[in-house]
PDB file of C-alpha atoms in Angstrom:
ATOM      1  CA  HIS A   1     216.741 -72.627 133.808  1.00 49.00           C
ATOM      2  CA  ALA A   2     215.595 -69.068 132.902  1.00 52.00           C
ATOM      3  CA  TRP A   3     212.120 -69.842 134.343  1.00 52.00           C
ATOM      4  CA  HIS A   4     213.904 -70.855 137.436  1.00 55.00           C
ATOM      5  CA  ALA A   5     215.992 -67.752 137.341  1.00 55.00           C
ATOM      6  CA  LEU A   6     212.863 -65.791 136.952  1.00 49.00           C
ATOM      7  CA  LEU A   7     211.276 -67.932 139.399  1.00 53.00           C
ATOM      8  CA  GLN A   8     213.782 -67.034 142.544  1.00 56.00           C
ATOM      9  CA  LEU A   9     214.331 -63.860 141.219  1.00 52.00           C
ATOM     10  CA  PHE A  10     210.124 -63.374 142.307  1.00 54.00           C
ATOM     11  CA  TYR A  11     210.342 -64.964 145.171  1.00 53.00           C
ATOM     12  CA  THR A  12     214.020 -63.186 146.831  1.00 59.00           C
ATOM     13  CA  ARG A  13     213.511 -59.977 145.378  1.00 58.00           C
ATOM     14  CA  PRO A  14     210.322 -59.055 143.370  1.00 56.00           C
ATOM     15  CA  GLU A  15     211.171 -55.318 142.489  1.00 57.00           C
ATOM     16  CA  ASP A  16     214.048 -56.420 140.056  1.00 56.00           C
ATOM     17  CA  LEU A  17     212.111 -58.729 138.128  1.00 51.00           C
ATOM     18  CA  LEU A  18     209.381 -55.805 137.943  1.00 55.00           C
ATOM     19  CA  LEU A  19     212.194 -53.212 137.060  1.00 58.00           C
ATOM     20  CA  TYR A  20     213.465 -56.827 134.735  1.00 51.00           C
ATOM     21  CA  LEU A  21     209.717 -56.984 132.962  1.00 53.00           C
ATOM     22  CA  HIS A  22     209.501 -53.196 133.332  1.00 50.00           C
ATOM     23  CA  ASN A  23     212.600 -53.174 130.553  1.00 57.00           C
ATOM     24  CA  MET A  24     211.477 -55.977 128.312  1.00 56.00           C
ATOM     25  CA  LEU A  25     208.655 -54.622 127.909  1.00 57.00           C
ATOM     26  CA  LEU A  26     210.445 -51.075 126.787  1.00 59.00           C
ATOM     27  CA  ASN A  27     212.465 -52.847 124.761  1.00 64.00           C
ATOM     28  CA  PHE A  28     209.278 -54.588 123.265  1.00 58.00           C
ATOM     29  CA  VAL A  29     207.719 -51.194 122.345  1.00 67.00           C
ATOM     30  CA  ALA A  30     210.784 -49.884 121.025  1.00 74.00           C
ATOM     31  CA  HIS A  31     211.142 -52.570 118.452  1.00 85.00           C
ATOM     32  CA  ARG A  32     206.947 -52.804 118.104  1.00 90.00           C
ATOM     33  CA  SER A  33     208.141 -50.484 114.554  1.00 93.00           C
ATOM     34  CA  TYR A  34     209.340 -52.991 113.077  1.00 94.00           C
ATOM     35  CA  ILE A  35     206.662 -55.637 114.017  1.00 93.00           C
ATOM     36  CA  VAL A  36     203.915 -53.945 112.593  1.00 95.00           C
ATOM     37  CA  TRP A  37     206.524 -53.483 109.122  1.00 96.00           C
ATOM     38  CA  ALA A  38     207.130 -57.108 109.067  1.00 96.00           C
ATOM     39  CA  ALA A  39     203.526 -58.699 110.023  1.00 96.00           C
ATOM     40  CA  SER A  40     201.639 -55.844 107.246  1.00 97.00           C
ATOM     41  CA  ASN A  41     204.461 -57.015 104.467  1.00 97.00           C
ATOM     42  CA  VAL A  42     203.506 -60.775 105.160  1.00 97.00           C
ATOM     43  CA  VAL A  43     200.018 -60.618 105.511  1.00 97.00           C
ATOM     44  CA  VAL A  44     199.509 -57.965 102.086  1.00 97.00           C
ATOM     45  CA  MET A  45     201.823 -59.633  99.832  1.00 97.00           C
ATOM     46  CA  VAL A  46     200.192 -63.136 100.789  1.00 97.00           C
ATOM     47  CA  VAL A  47     196.953 -61.964 100.035  1.00 96.00           C
ATOM     48  CA  PHE A  48     198.333 -59.995  96.402  1.00 97.00           C
ATOM     49  CA  LEU A  49     201.013 -63.206  96.102  1.00 97.00           C
ATOM     50  CA  GLY A  50     197.620 -65.919  96.514  1.00 96.00           C
ATOM     51  CA  PHE A  51     195.448 -63.742  93.816  1.00 95.00           C
ATOM     52  CA  MET A  52     198.444 -63.929  91.827  1.00 95.00           C
ATOM     53  CA  ALA A  53     199.213 -67.574  92.022  1.00 95.00           C
ATOM     54  CA  SER A  54     194.913 -68.669  91.619  1.00 94.00           C
ATOM     55  CA  GLY A  55     193.776 -65.789  89.290  1.00 93.00           C
ATOM     56  CA  TRP A  56     192.132 -62.048  89.605  1.00 94.00           C
ATOM     57  CA  PRO A  57     188.459 -62.582  90.280  1.00 91.00           C
ATOM     58  CA  GLY A  58     185.540 -60.026  89.152  1.00 88.00           C
ATOM     59  CA  SER A  59     184.246 -58.052  86.306  1.00 87.00           C
ATOM     60  CA  PRO A  60     187.469 -55.677  84.749  1.00 88.00           C
ATOM     61  CA  ASP A  61     187.955 -52.264  85.252  1.00 89.00           C
ATOM     62  CA  PRO A  62     185.751 -49.101  83.657  1.00 85.00           C
ATOM     63  CA  CYS A  63     189.305 -47.778  82.617  1.00 87.00           C
ATOM     64  CA  ILE A  64     189.234 -50.838  79.762  1.00 87.00           C
ATOM     65  CA  HIS A  65     186.071 -49.867  77.996  1.00 79.00           C
ATOM     66  CA  TYR A  66     184.525 -52.548  77.742  1.00 76.00           C
ATOM     67  CA  GLU A  67     180.633 -53.503  76.981  1.00 76.00           C
ATOM     68  CA  THR A  68     178.862 -56.782  77.329  1.00 71.00           C
ATOM     69  CA  THR A  69     176.899 -57.636  73.968  1.00 70.00           C
ATOM     70  CA  GLY A  70     173.814 -59.524  73.703  1.00 64.00           C
ATOM     71  CA  ASN A  71     175.496 -62.936  73.800  1.00 65.00           C
ATOM     72  CA  ASN A  72     177.107 -61.917  76.448  1.00 64.00           C
ATOM     73  CA  THR A  73     180.337 -61.485  74.971  1.00 68.00           C
ATOM     74  CA  ILE A  74     182.592 -58.405  76.349  1.00 69.00           C
ATOM     75  CA  VAL A  75     184.054 -56.619  73.844  1.00 70.00           C
ATOM     76  CA  GLN A  76     186.559 -53.548  74.256  1.00 67.00           C
ATOM     77  CA  VAL A  77     185.271 -50.763  72.650  1.00 68.00           C
ATOM     78  CA  LYS A  78     187.562 -47.818  72.346  1.00 76.00           C
ATOM     79  CA  PRO A  79     191.123 -47.545  73.310  1.00 79.00           C
ATOM     80  CA  ASN A  80     191.621 -48.471  77.184  1.00 84.00           C
ATOM     81  CA  GLU A  81     192.807 -45.482  79.850  1.00 86.00           C
ATOM     82  CA  CYS A  82     194.805 -48.072  82.264  1.00 91.00           C
ATOM     83  CA  TYR A  83     197.988 -45.919  82.534  1.00 92.00           C
ATOM     84  CA  CYS A  84     199.069 -46.348  79.287  1.00 93.00           C
ATOM     85  CA  GLU A  85     201.813 -49.644  80.109  1.00 94.00           C
ATOM     86  CA  ALA A  86     200.125 -52.698  77.359  1.00 93.00           C
ATOM     87  CA  PHE A  87     198.359 -55.976  78.744  1.00 92.00           C
ATOM     88  CA  ASP A  88     196.376 -58.547  77.179  1.00 90.00           C
ATOM     89  CA  PHE A  89     192.972 -57.790  77.550  1.00 88.00           C
ATOM     90  CA  ALA A  90     191.890 -61.354  76.992  1.00 87.00           C
ATOM     91  CA  GLU A  91     193.737 -62.157  80.317  1.00 91.00           C
ATOM     92  CA  VAL A  92     191.501 -59.511  81.773  1.00 90.00           C
ATOM     93  CA  LEU A  93     188.399 -61.493  80.985  1.00 87.00           C
ATOM     94  CA  ASP A  94     190.093 -65.261  82.145  1.00 88.00           C
ATOM     95  CA  ASN A  95     190.785 -64.175  85.612  1.00 90.00           C
ATOM     96  CA  VAL A  96     194.227 -65.395  84.925  1.00 91.00           C
ATOM     97  CA  GLY A  97     196.333 -65.059  87.409  1.00 92.00           C
ATOM     98  CA  GLY A  98     200.030 -63.767  87.478  1.00 94.00           C
ATOM     99  CA  VAL A  99     200.084 -59.596  86.066  1.00 96.00           C
ATOM    100  CA  ARG A 100     198.611 -57.461  83.509  1.00 95.00           C
ATOM    101  CA  GLN A 101     200.764 -54.833  84.257  1.00 96.00           C
ATOM    102  CA  PRO A 102     204.573 -55.627  85.470  1.00 96.00           C
ATOM    103  CA  VAL A 103     205.961 -52.001  85.518  1.00 97.00           C
ATOM    104  CA  ASN A 104     203.211 -50.280  87.169  1.00 97.00           C
ATOM    105  CA  THR A 105     203.123 -53.420  90.147  1.00 97.00           C
ATOM    106  CA  TRP A 106     206.025 -54.060  90.926  1.00 97.00           C
ATOM    107  CA  SER A 107     207.276 -49.786  90.880  1.00 96.00           C
ATOM    108  CA  ASN A 108     205.527 -50.112  93.752  1.00 97.00           C
ATOM    109  CA  MET A 109     207.548 -52.410  95.726  1.00 97.00           C
ATOM    110  CA  TYR A 110     210.068 -48.820  97.032  1.00 96.00           C
ATOM    111  CA  SER A 111     207.117 -49.005  99.816  1.00 97.00           C
ATOM    112  CA  VAL A 112     208.887 -51.876 101.756  1.00 97.00           C
ATOM    113  CA  VAL A 113     212.007 -49.662 101.669  1.00 96.00           C
ATOM    114  CA  THR A 114     210.791 -46.411 102.429  1.00 97.00           C
ATOM    115  CA  SER A 115     208.657 -47.926 105.783  1.00 97.00           C
ATOM    116  CA  PHE A 116     211.219 -50.190 106.605  1.00 97.00           C
ATOM    117  CA  VAL A 117     213.354 -46.271 106.727  1.00 97.00           C
ATOM    118  CA  ILE A 118     210.137 -44.795 108.951  1.00 97.00           C
ATOM    119  CA  ALA A 119     210.021 -48.306 111.111  1.00 96.00           C
ATOM    120  CA  MET A 120     214.211 -48.100 111.604  1.00 94.00           C
ATOM    121  CA  VAL A 121     213.461 -44.485 112.706  1.00 94.00           C
ATOM    122  CA  ILE A 122     210.596 -44.227 114.967  1.00 93.00           C
ATOM    123  CA  SER A 123     212.632 -46.986 116.684  1.00 90.00           C
ATOM    124  CA  HIS A 124     215.804 -45.426 117.353  1.00 89.00           C
ATOM    125  CA  ASP A 125     214.261 -42.448 118.210  1.00 89.00           C
ATOM    126  CA  ARG A 126     212.121 -44.110 121.328  1.00 85.00           C
ATOM    127  CA  GLN A 127     215.551 -46.008 122.273  1.00 82.00           C
ATOM    128  CA  ARG A 128     216.643 -42.888 122.659  1.00 78.00           C
ATOM    129  CA  ALA A 129     213.931 -41.954 124.647  1.00 63.00           C
ATOM    130  CA  GLY A 130     213.083 -39.077 121.994  1.00 59.00           C
ATOM    131  CA  ASP A 131     209.398 -38.019 122.676  1.00 65.00           C
ATOM    132  CA  PHE A 132     209.585 -34.093 121.037  1.00 76.00           C
ATOM    133  CA  ASN A 133     206.680 -35.662 119.423  1.00 88.00           C
ATOM    134  CA  ILE A 134     203.723 -38.293 118.796  1.00 92.00           C
ATOM    135  CA  ILE A 135     205.602 -39.264 115.343  1.00 92.00           C
ATOM    136  CA  SER A 136     209.020 -40.195 117.419  1.00 88.00           C
ATOM    137  CA  SER A 137     207.064 -41.183 120.197  1.00 88.00           C
ATOM    138  CA  HIS A 138     206.117 -44.655 122.002  1.00 88.00           C
ATOM    139  CA  ASN A 139     202.217 -43.866 120.989  1.00 92.00           C
ATOM    140  CA  PRO A 140     200.884 -46.484 118.275  1.00 94.00           C
ATOM    141  CA  ILE A 141     199.847 -43.174 115.786  1.00 96.00           C
ATOM    142  CA  ALA A 142     203.549 -43.641 114.303  1.00 95.00           C
ATOM    143  CA  ASP A 143     203.102 -47.378 114.335  1.00 95.00           C
ATOM    144  CA  LEU A 144     199.952 -46.536 112.125  1.00 97.00           C
ATOM    145  CA  TYR A 145     202.473 -44.767 109.917  1.00 98.00           C
ATOM    146  CA  VAL A 146     204.780 -47.770 109.339  1.00 97.00           C
ATOM    147  CA  PHE A 147     201.841 -49.429 107.797  1.00 98.00           C
ATOM    148  CA  VAL A 148     200.517 -46.206 106.070  1.00 98.00           C
ATOM    149  CA  SER A 149     203.601 -45.548 104.341  1.00 97.00           C
ATOM    150  CA  LEU A 150     204.005 -49.607 103.014  1.00 97.00           C
ATOM    151  CA  PHE A 151     200.338 -49.942 101.844  1.00 97.00           C
ATOM    152  CA  LEU A 152     200.452 -46.825  99.753  1.00 96.00           C
ATOM    153  CA  GLY A 153     202.905 -49.007  97.782  1.00 96.00           C
ATOM    154  CA  LEU A 154     201.147 -52.423  98.310  1.00 97.00           C
ATOM    155  CA  GLY A 155     198.048 -51.223  97.476  1.00 96.00           C
ATOM    156  CA  SER A 156     198.187 -50.268  94.449  1.00 96.00           C
ATOM    157  CA  MET A 157     199.486 -53.235  93.258  1.00 96.00           C
ATOM    158  CA  PHE A 158     196.519 -55.250  93.248  1.00 96.00           C
ATOM    159  CA  PHE A 159     194.955 -52.318  90.383  1.00 95.00           C
ATOM    160  CA  HIS A 160     197.784 -52.874  88.049  1.00 96.00           C
ATOM    161  CA  ALA A 161     198.252 -56.616  88.560  1.00 96.00           C
ATOM    162  CA  SER A 162     194.305 -57.221  88.453  1.00 95.00           C
ATOM    163  CA  LEU A 163     192.796 -54.640  86.201  1.00 94.00           C
ATOM    164  CA  LYS A 164     190.051 -55.594  87.956  1.00 92.00           C
ATOM    165  CA  THR A 165     186.804 -53.623  88.863  1.00 86.00           C
ATOM    166  CA  GLY A 166     186.376 -55.498  92.627  1.00 81.00           C
ATOM    167  CA  LEU A 167     190.594 -54.735  93.320  1.00 86.00           C
ATOM    168  CA  ALA A 168     190.697 -51.107  92.322  1.00 85.00           C
ATOM    169  CA  TRP A 169     189.043 -50.330  95.509  1.00 86.00           C
ATOM    170  CA  VAL A 170     192.052 -51.401  97.334  1.00 92.00           C
ATOM    171  CA  ASP A 171     194.629 -49.119  95.367  1.00 92.00           C
ATOM    172  CA  GLY A 172     192.043 -46.478  96.609  1.00 89.00           C
ATOM    173  CA  CYS A 173     191.808 -47.172  99.970  1.00 93.00           C
ATOM    174  CA  SER A 174     195.916 -47.070 100.097  1.00 95.00           C
ATOM    175  CA  MET A 175     195.338 -43.732  98.818  1.00 94.00           C
ATOM    176  CA  PHE A 176     192.765 -42.639 101.489  1.00 95.00           C
ATOM    177  CA  PHE A 177     194.734 -43.971 104.187  1.00 97.00           C
ATOM    178  CA  PHE A 178     197.603 -41.717 103.652  1.00 97.00           C
ATOM    179  CA  VAL A 179     195.552 -38.794 102.461  1.00 96.00           C
ATOM    180  CA  CYS A 180     193.275 -39.046 106.061  1.00 97.00           C
ATOM    181  CA  PHE A 181     196.538 -39.741 107.972  1.00 97.00           C
ATOM    182  CA  LEU A 182     197.843 -36.706 106.232  1.00 96.00           C
ATOM    183  CA  ASP A 183     194.262 -34.823 107.940  1.00 96.00           C
ATOM    184  CA  CYS A 184     194.194 -36.785 111.044  1.00 97.00           C
ATOM    185  CA  TYR A 185     197.670 -36.015 112.208  1.00 97.00           C
ATOM    186  CA  THR A 186     197.909 -32.618 111.844  1.00 96.00           C
ATOM    187  CA  LEU A 187     194.607 -32.407 114.018  1.00 96.00           C
ATOM    188  CA  ARG A 188     196.331 -34.627 116.801  1.00 95.00           C
ATOM    189  CA  ARG A 189     198.603 -31.885 116.306  1.00 93.00           C
ATOM    190  CA  ILE A 190     195.967 -29.118 117.769  1.00 93.00           C
ATOM    191  CA  TRP A 191     193.685 -31.601 119.668  1.00 91.00           C
ATOM    192  CA  LYS A 192     195.430 -33.802 121.677  1.00 90.00           C
ATOM    193  CA  SER A 193     192.916 -36.431 122.315  1.00 93.00           C
ATOM    194  CA  ASP A 194     194.348 -40.034 121.030  1.00 94.00           C
ATOM    195  CA  LEU A 195     190.761 -40.905 120.725  1.00 95.00           C
ATOM    196  CA  GLY A 196     190.179 -38.213 118.746  1.00 95.00           C
ATOM    197  CA  PHE A 197     192.787 -39.160 116.276  1.00 96.00           C
ATOM    198  CA  TRP A 198     192.096 -42.462 116.288  1.00 97.00           C
ATOM    199  CA  CYS A 199     188.168 -42.324 115.434  1.00 96.00           C
ATOM    200  CA  SER A 200     188.351 -39.689 113.165  1.00 96.00           C
ATOM    201  CA  TYR A 201     190.512 -41.685 111.332  1.00 97.00           C
ATOM    202  CA  ILE A 202     188.847 -44.626 110.777  1.00 97.00           C
ATOM    203  CA  ILE A 203     185.612 -42.529 109.700  1.00 97.00           C
ATOM    204  CA  SER A 204     187.478 -40.745 107.300  1.00 96.00           C
ATOM    205  CA  VAL A 205     189.038 -43.488 105.996  1.00 95.00           C
ATOM    206  CA  VAL A 206     185.450 -45.811 105.774  1.00 94.00           C
ATOM    207  CA  THR A 207     183.776 -42.724 104.116  1.00 95.00           C
ATOM    208  CA  CYS A 208     186.022 -41.906 101.772  1.00 93.00           C
ATOM    209  CA  THR A 209     186.768 -45.781 100.971  1.00 91.00           C
ATOM    210  CA  LEU A 210     182.755 -46.392 100.471  1.00 90.00           C
ATOM    211  CA  LEU A 211     181.987 -43.213  98.779  1.00 91.00           C
ATOM    212  CA  ALA A 212     184.491 -43.926  96.060  1.00 87.00           C
ATOM    213  CA  SER A 213     183.563 -47.588  95.626  1.00 82.00           C
ATOM    214  CA  LEU A 214     179.977 -46.009  95.286  1.00 83.00           C
ATOM    215  CA  VAL A 215     179.277 -43.849  93.325  1.00 83.00           C
ATOM    216  CA  ARG A 216     179.376 -44.311  89.423  1.00 77.00           C
ATOM    217  CA  TRP A 217     181.183 -41.063  89.164  1.00 78.00           C
ATOM    218  CA  PRO A 218     185.042 -41.503  87.605  1.00 74.00           C
ATOM    219  CA  PRO A 219     186.540 -37.997  89.338  1.00 81.00           C
ATOM    220  CA  ILE A 220     185.435 -38.709  92.762  1.00 87.00           C
ATOM    221  CA  LEU A 221     188.465 -40.376  93.756  1.00 86.00           C
ATOM    222  CA  MET A 222     190.514 -37.274  92.773  1.00 86.00           C
ATOM    223  CA  LEU A 223     188.258 -34.954  93.868  1.00 91.00           C
ATOM    224  CA  LEU A 224     188.081 -37.335  97.507  1.00 92.00           C
ATOM    225  CA  ILE A 225     191.721 -36.531  97.675  1.00 91.00           C
ATOM    226  CA  ILE A 226     191.985 -32.612  97.067  1.00 91.00           C
ATOM    227  CA  LEU A 227     189.929 -31.989  99.411  1.00 93.00           C
ATOM    228  CA  SER A 228     191.601 -33.562 101.983  1.00 94.00           C
ATOM    229  CA  VAL A 229     194.460 -32.069 101.122  1.00 92.00           C
ATOM    230  CA  VAL A 230     192.700 -28.623 101.399  1.00 93.00           C
ATOM    231  CA  VAL A 231     192.180 -30.015 104.978  1.00 95.00           C
ATOM    232  CA  TYR A 232     195.104 -30.249 105.234  1.00 95.00           C
ATOM    233  CA  ILE A 233     196.020 -27.091 104.689  1.00 94.00           C
ATOM    234  CA  VAL A 234     194.091 -25.416 106.156  1.00 95.00           C
ATOM    235  CA  LEU A 235     194.763 -27.287 109.597  1.00 95.00           C
ATOM    236  CA  GLU A 236     198.291 -26.129 109.000  1.00 94.00           C
ATOM    237  CA  ILE A 237     197.102 -22.984 108.579  1.00 94.00           C
ATOM    238  CA  ILE A 238     195.325 -23.179 112.153  1.00 94.00           C
ATOM    239  CA  ILE A 239     198.680 -24.481 113.312  1.00 93.00           C
ATOM    240  CA  TRP A 240     200.618 -21.357 112.478  1.00 91.00           C
ATOM    241  CA  ARG A 241     198.093 -18.863 113.260  1.00 90.00           C
ATOM    242  CA  ARG A 242     198.381 -20.663 117.418  1.00 90.00           C
ATOM    243  CA  THR A 243     202.089 -21.237 117.559  1.00 87.00           C
ATOM    244  CA  ARG A 244     203.049 -18.307 115.530  1.00 86.00           C
ATOM    245  CA  CYS A 245     205.587 -20.847 113.916  1.00 85.00           C
ATOM    246  CA  LEU A 246     205.639 -21.430 110.126  1.00 86.00           C
ATOM    247  CA  LEU A 247     205.588 -25.177 109.394  1.00 88.00           C
ATOM    248  CA  ILE A 248     207.305 -25.950 112.648  1.00 87.00           C
ATOM    249  CA  GLY A 249     209.687 -23.374 112.879  1.00 83.00           C
ATOM    250  CA  THR A 250     212.922 -24.379 112.050  1.00 87.00           C
ATOM    251  CA  LEU A 251     215.480 -24.291 108.236  1.00 91.00           C
ATOM    252  CA  ARG A 252     215.226 -27.823 108.168  1.00 92.00           C
ATOM    253  CA  SER A 253     211.538 -28.446 108.810  1.00 93.00           C
ATOM    254  CA  ARG A 254     210.301 -25.735 106.101  1.00 94.00           C
ATOM    255  CA  LEU A 255     213.287 -27.876 103.342  1.00 96.00           C
ATOM    256  CA  LEU A 256     211.610 -31.268 103.875  1.00 96.00           C
ATOM    257  CA  TRP A 257     207.879 -29.612 103.544  1.00 96.00           C
ATOM    258  CA  GLY A 258     208.569 -28.255 100.632  1.00 95.00           C
ATOM    259  CA  CYS A 259     210.139 -30.559  98.706  1.00 96.00           C
ATOM    260  CA  SER A 260     207.926 -33.180  99.923  1.00 96.00           C
ATOM    261  CA  VAL A 261     205.238 -30.450  97.918  1.00 94.00           C
ATOM    262  CA  ALA A 262     207.686 -30.647  94.753  1.00 96.00           C
ATOM    263  CA  CYS A 263     207.430 -34.186  94.488  1.00 95.00           C
ATOM    264  CA  ILE A 264     204.079 -34.848  94.548  1.00 93.00           C
ATOM    265  CA  ALA A 265     204.059 -31.800  92.413  1.00 93.00           C
ATOM    266  CA  LEU A 266     206.529 -33.589  89.927  1.00 95.00           C
ATOM    267  CA  GLY A 267     204.613 -36.612  90.745  1.00 93.00           C
ATOM    268  CA  GLU A 268     201.612 -35.247  89.439  1.00 91.00           C
ATOM    269  CA  VAL A 269     203.122 -34.217  86.465  1.00 93.00           C
ATOM    270  CA  PHE A 270     204.188 -37.333  85.656  1.00 93.00           C
ATOM    271  CA  TRP A 271     200.797 -38.892  86.613  1.00 91.00           C
ATOM    272  CA  GLY A 272     199.198 -36.977  83.848  1.00 91.00           C
ATOM    273  CA  LEU A 273     202.010 -36.909  80.956  1.00 93.00           C
ATOM    274  CA  SER A 274     202.480 -40.799  81.230  1.00 91.00           C
ATOM    275  CA  GLN A 275     198.272 -41.203  81.018  1.00 91.00           C
ATOM    276  CA  THR A 276     197.190 -43.519  78.006  1.00 89.00           C
ATOM    277  CA  GLY A 277     198.340 -40.888  74.392  1.00 88.00           C
ATOM    278  CA  ALA A 278     199.781 -38.682  76.893  1.00 91.00           C
ATOM    279  CA  LEU A 279     203.042 -36.990  75.592  1.00 93.00           C
ATOM    280  CA  LEU A 280     205.236 -39.709  77.649  1.00 93.00           C
ATOM    281  CA  CYS A 281     202.873 -42.722  76.774  1.00 93.00           C
ATOM    282  CA  ARG A 282     204.785 -45.733  75.282  1.00 94.00           C
ATOM    283  CA  PRO A 283     202.491 -48.828  76.555  1.00 93.00           C
ATOM    284  CA  THR A 284     205.392 -51.328  75.463  1.00 93.00           C
ATOM    285  CA  SER A 285     208.578 -49.430  76.338  1.00 94.00           C
ATOM    286  CA  TRP A 286     210.348 -50.929  79.666  1.00 93.00           C
ATOM    287  CA  PHE A 287     209.832 -47.024  81.075  1.00 94.00           C
ATOM    288  CA  GLN A 288     206.571 -46.220  82.531  1.00 95.00           C
ATOM    289  CA  PRO A 289     206.635 -42.949  84.199  1.00 94.00           C
ATOM    290  CA  HIS A 290     203.437 -44.085  86.211  1.00 95.00           C
ATOM    291  CA  GLY A 291     204.882 -46.297  87.823  1.00 94.00           C
ATOM    292  CA  LEU A 292     208.761 -45.135  88.151  1.00 95.00           C
ATOM    293  CA  LEU A 293     208.055 -41.599  88.741  1.00 95.00           C
ATOM    294  CA  TRP A 294     204.817 -41.187  89.854  1.00 95.00           C
ATOM    295  CA  HIS A 295     204.508 -44.036  92.172  1.00 96.00           C
ATOM    296  CA  THR A 296     208.016 -43.311  93.749  1.00 95.00           C
ATOM    297  CA  LEU A 297     207.222 -40.025  94.089  1.00 96.00           C
ATOM    298  CA  ALA A 298     204.567 -40.436  96.065  1.00 95.00           C
ATOM    299  CA  GLY A 299     206.765 -42.208  98.023  1.00 95.00           C
ATOM    300  CA  ALA A 300     209.324 -39.859  98.795  1.00 96.00           C
ATOM    301  CA  THR A 301     206.366 -37.560  99.674  1.00 96.00           C
ATOM    302  CA  ALA A 302     205.450 -40.336 102.458  1.00 96.00           C
ATOM    303  CA  ILE A 303     208.885 -40.317 103.470  1.00 97.00           C
ATOM    304  CA  LEU A 304     209.801 -36.677 103.286  1.00 97.00           C
ATOM    305  CA  LEU A 305     206.255 -35.760 105.433  1.00 97.00           C
ATOM    306  CA  PHE A 306     207.492 -38.313 108.118  1.00 97.00           C
ATOM    307  CA  PHE A 307     210.597 -36.351 108.228  1.00 96.00           C
ATOM    308  CA  TYR A 308     209.293 -33.068 109.111  1.00 95.00           C
ATOM    309  CA  TRP A 309     206.634 -34.023 111.706  1.00 95.00           C
ATOM    310  CA  ARG A 310     209.570 -35.375 113.707  1.00 92.00           C
ATOM    311  CA  GLU A 311     211.332 -32.215 113.584  1.00 91.00           C
ATOM    312  CA  GLU A 312     208.249 -30.801 115.153  1.00 88.00           C
ATOM    313  CA  ASN A 313     209.774 -29.441 118.961  1.00 80.00           C
ATOM    314  CA  ARG A 314     212.962 -31.013 118.558  1.00 70.00           C
ATOM    315  CA  TYR A 315     214.315 -27.335 118.383  1.00 60.00           C
ATOM    316  CA  LYS A 316     213.130 -26.636 121.886  1.00 55.00           C
ATOM    317  CA  TYR A 317     215.631 -29.557 123.113  1.00 43.00           C
ATOM    318  CA  ARG A 318     218.815 -28.495 121.449  1.00 44.00           C
TER     319      ARG A 318
END
């Protein structure tokens, strides 16, 4: 009956049909952030649970500090530096399924919640025609951030669940997805080009991931992240100089940005204090600051930055 009604509408009042299809498209786009969130969750978790059930392939991560002896036996030569939480070295060697570090792994599920909140707010803004800025608009860049904020957590799960070199790059890639978005989105606020955003984002993520994977120098990951943060700060200064508005220009935007900086700074403190052998490290305890504090504070930074970007140009319409 629905198809018959549409065909009748097409022959009698084609302009009404076009309006109907237009409204359907707008409704789809308004809820696209939910679709991205749901599809991303399914794809990433199906892969993760598949490895978890069948076993984690590859060689142990260098954080374990192992060597291969003359008879091809792998032995641990000194205490591991795998972010404190205790695990069974034999399970890593035997490619066993399951999860090596439960707290550090499952704490990353925070990103399911934070990314859903972001998807919900984007959908709400789109239904209210709140195209004040890119992150509140129908632009697919906003949908990309739903995935980025989700993958920031879920990508980390692959490393902590496996402690494998071959899967550690997923963790690094998830961080590059975030910090490169930070840079490229801020650049997009300066240079009004969607094509420029997508090209710069893809190139920067691929370049950082390849460098972190191919360069055999442990500090390379942190160095690339610090470099990305420096680039972001420089871009924010350029916007400030051009617009004469510090951090978008509202009290709320400055508070949001300040809270995001405080969260990541505090997270870095807990990241350092929860390293293996550090002050807060208790390998067999349920309280693992690396997972429960560092991971969640990084997620808080991601959602606070979203609300900070959402403030752009809103004060003009109040």
